[in-house]
């Protein structure tokens, strides 16, 4: 079992920045990929960014150049630095941890509770 606790959400003006945190605990050695997803009202949950073993990172095209995912091994924490935020990026942001094998997510797939990010115009 892995527990993920998110923090850092809030209200920010368009063009502003916000840093989300995801603290992991439990059997964290059982997961090898961490990521962030978001879900806006009335919309499907979408993948935003991911980080894997070896500090390999990847981003959705819509956030490349503006968002940065990173991890602090000492604190067992993953971060999402969000810059130049847009109103349409208002959503609940979720932290995810999973065990990926052969390019596929296994049954070991964990989610945080979500944190609300509101970008005002």
mmCIF file of C-alpha atoms in Angstrom:
data_model
loop_
_atom_site.group_PDB
_atom_site.id
_atom_site.type_symbol
_atom_site.label_atom_id
_atom_site.label_comp_id
_atom_site.label_asym_id
_atom_site.label_seq_id
_atom_site.Cartn_x
_atom_site.Cartn_y
_atom_site.Cartn_z
ATOM 1 C CA UNK A 1 0.000 0.000 0.000
ATOM 2 C CA UNK A 2 1.097 3.516 -0.838
ATOM 3 C CA UNK A 3 -0.360 6.681 0.614
ATOM 4 C CA UNK A 4 -0.147 9.971 -1.255
ATOM 5 C CA UNK A 5 -0.906 13.296 0.413
ATOM 6 C CA UNK A 6 -1.155 16.417 -1.713
ATOM 7 C CA UNK A 7 -0.834 20.059 -0.775
ATOM 8 C CA UNK A 8 -0.199 23.434 -2.353
ATOM 9 C CA UNK A 9 -3.426 24.064 -4.208
ATOM 10 C CA UNK A 10 -5.215 27.369 -4.008
ATOM 11 C CA UNK A 11 -6.296 30.484 -5.839
ATOM 12 C CA UNK A 12 -3.908 32.227 -8.208
ATOM 13 C CA UNK A 13 -4.298 34.922 -10.844
ATOM 14 C CA UNK A 14 -3.750 34.203 -14.519
ATOM 15 C CA UNK A 15 -0.062 34.297 -15.323
ATOM 16 C CA UNK A 16 0.871 33.412 -11.783
ATOM 17 C CA UNK A 17 2.641 30.392 -10.359
ATOM 18 C CA UNK A 18 1.868 27.624 -7.923
ATOM 19 C CA UNK A 19 3.837 24.685 -6.561
ATOM 20 C CA UNK A 20 2.070 21.452 -5.694
ATOM 21 C CA UNK A 21 3.540 18.818 -3.402
ATOM 22 C CA UNK A 22 2.826 15.117 -3.055
ATOM 23 C CA UNK A 23 4.244 13.302 -0.044
ATOM 24 C CA UNK A 24 4.450 9.524 -0.379
ATOM 25 C CA UNK A 25 4.517 6.969 2.402
ATOM 26 C CA UNK A 26 4.049 3.233 2.858
ATOM 27 C CA UNK A 27 5.472 0.729 0.382
ATOM 28 C CA UNK A 28 6.933 3.371 -1.882
ATOM 29 C CA UNK A 29 9.498 0.931 -3.261
ATOM 30 C CA UNK A 30 6.640 -0.820 -5.059
ATOM 31 C CA UNK A 31 6.138 2.066 -7.488
ATOM 32 C CA UNK A 32 8.504 3.334 -10.147
ATOM 33 C CA UNK A 33 6.571 6.167 -11.791
ATOM 34 C CA UNK A 34 5.008 9.257 -10.248
ATOM 35 C CA UNK A 35 2.795 11.695 -12.045
ATOM 36 C CA UNK A 36 0.242 14.448 -11.939
ATOM 37 C CA UNK A 37 -3.222 14.467 -13.463
ATOM 38 C CA UNK A 38 -5.956 17.079 -13.466
ATOM 39 C CA UNK A 39 -9.697 17.111 -13.918
ATOM 40 C CA UNK A 40 -11.659 20.233 -14.736
ATOM 41 C CA UNK A 41 -15.418 20.453 -14.124
ATOM 42 C CA UNK A 42 -17.406 18.422 -16.652
ATOM 43 C CA UNK A 43 -14.219 17.154 -18.278
ATOM 44 C CA UNK A 44 -12.264 13.924 -18.372
ATOM 45 C CA UNK A 45 -9.237 13.504 -16.178
ATOM 46 C CA UNK A 46 -6.065 14.177 -18.151
ATOM 47 C CA UNK A 47 -2.421 13.395 -17.627
ATOM 48 C CA UNK A 48 -0.149 16.379 -17.015
ATOM 49 C CA UNK A 49 3.366 15.192 -16.170
ATOM 50 C CA UNK A 50 5.331 12.156 -15.067
ATOM 51 C CA UNK A 51 8.690 11.251 -13.594
ATOM 52 C CA UNK A 52 10.283 7.801 -13.567
ATOM 53 C CA UNK A 53 13.395 6.077 -12.271
ATOM 54 C CA UNK A 54 16.505 7.854 -13.446
ATOM 55 C CA UNK A 55 14.724 11.215 -13.203
ATOM 56 C CA UNK A 56 13.214 10.757 -16.650
ATOM 57 C CA UNK A 57 10.421 13.284 -17.085
ATOM 58 C CA UNK A 58 7.640 13.764 -19.584
ATOM 59 C CA UNK A 59 4.906 16.351 -20.051
ATOM 60 C CA UNK A 60 1.646 16.884 -21.830
ATOM 61 C CA UNK A 61 2.116 19.171 -24.823
ATOM 62 C CA UNK A 62 -0.161 21.782 -23.296
ATOM 63 C CA UNK A 63 2.143 22.365 -20.315
ATOM 64 C CA UNK A 64 5.607 21.919 -21.811
ATOM 65 C CA UNK A 65 7.839 24.864 -21.042
ATOM 66 C CA UNK A 66 5.612 26.043 -18.203
ATOM 67 C CA UNK A 67 5.369 23.123 -15.768
ATOM 68 C CA UNK A 68 8.185 21.198 -14.118
ATOM 69 C CA UNK A 69 7.907 17.911 -12.254
ATOM 70 C CA UNK A 70 10.621 16.995 -9.781
ATOM 71 C CA UNK A 71 11.252 14.800 -6.766
ATOM 72 C CA UNK A 72 13.064 15.027 -3.466
ATOM 73 C CA UNK A 73 14.213 11.539 -2.498
ATOM 74 C CA UNK A 74 15.116 12.548 1.041
ATOM 75 C CA UNK A 75 11.577 13.778 1.668
ATOM 76 C CA UNK A 76 9.785 11.148 -0.457
ATOM 77 C CA UNK A 77 8.019 14.015 -2.152
ATOM 78 C CA UNK A 78 7.143 14.848 -5.747
ATOM 79 C CA UNK A 79 6.502 18.412 -6.857
ATOM 80 C CA UNK A 80 4.773 20.136 -9.722
ATOM 81 C CA UNK A 81 5.918 23.678 -10.360
ATOM 82 C CA UNK A 82 3.312 25.454 -12.468
ATOM 83 C CA UNK A 83 4.164 28.753 -14.123
ATOM 84 C CA UNK A 84 2.189 31.085 -16.378
ATOM 85 C CA UNK A 85 -1.073 29.514 -15.304
ATOM 86 C CA UNK A 86 -4.145 29.943 -17.470
ATOM 87 C CA UNK A 87 -7.797 30.165 -16.367
ATOM 88 C CA UNK A 88 -8.658 27.039 -18.355
ATOM 89 C CA UNK A 89 -6.233 25.115 -16.169
ATOM 90 C CA UNK A 90 -8.546 25.454 -13.203
ATOM 91 C CA UNK A 91 -9.021 21.892 -12.022
ATOM 92 C CA UNK A 92 -8.544 19.391 -9.262
ATOM 93 C CA UNK A 93 -4.968 18.167 -9.498
ATOM 94 C CA UNK A 94 -4.215 14.588 -8.481
ATOM 95 C CA UNK A 95 -0.955 12.901 -7.597
ATOM 96 C CA UNK A 96 -0.459 9.368 -8.900
ATOM 97 C CA UNK A 97 2.039 6.621 -8.190
ATOM 98 C CA UNK A 98 2.204 3.365 -10.120
ATOM 99 C CA UNK A 99 4.253 0.333 -11.037
ATOM 100 C CA UNK A 100 4.822 0.346 -14.778
ATOM 101 C CA UNK A 101 6.073 -2.703 -16.654
ATOM 102 C CA UNK A 102 6.465 -3.019 -20.396
ATOM 103 C CA UNK A 103 4.941 0.410 -20.903
ATOM 104 C CA UNK A 104 1.734 -0.544 -19.089
ATOM 105 C CA UNK A 105 0.412 0.412 -15.668
ATOM 106 C CA UNK A 106 0.033 -2.612 -13.393
ATOM 107 C CA UNK A 107 -2.562 -3.165 -10.680
ATOM 108 C CA UNK A 108 -0.326 -1.213 -8.299
ATOM 109 C CA UNK A 109 -1.795 2.185 -9.005
ATOM 110 C CA UNK A 110 -2.328 4.762 -6.260
ATOM 111 C CA UNK A 111 -3.950 8.176 -6.105
ATOM 112 C CA UNK A 112 -3.905 11.148 -3.802
ATOM 113 C CA UNK A 113 -7.043 12.918 -2.635
ATOM 114 C CA UNK A 114 -6.673 15.789 -5.077
ATOM 115 C CA UNK A 115 -6.049 19.464 -4.492
ATOM 116 C CA UNK A 116 -8.045 22.308 -6.015
ATOM 117 C CA UNK A 117 -6.258 24.816 -8.222
ATOM 118 C CA UNK A 118 -8.259 27.854 -9.286
ATOM 119 C CA UNK A 119 -6.836 30.310 -11.806
ATOM 120 C CA UNK A 120 -8.722 33.587 -11.974
ATOM 121 C CA UNK A 121 -8.818 35.936 -14.940
#
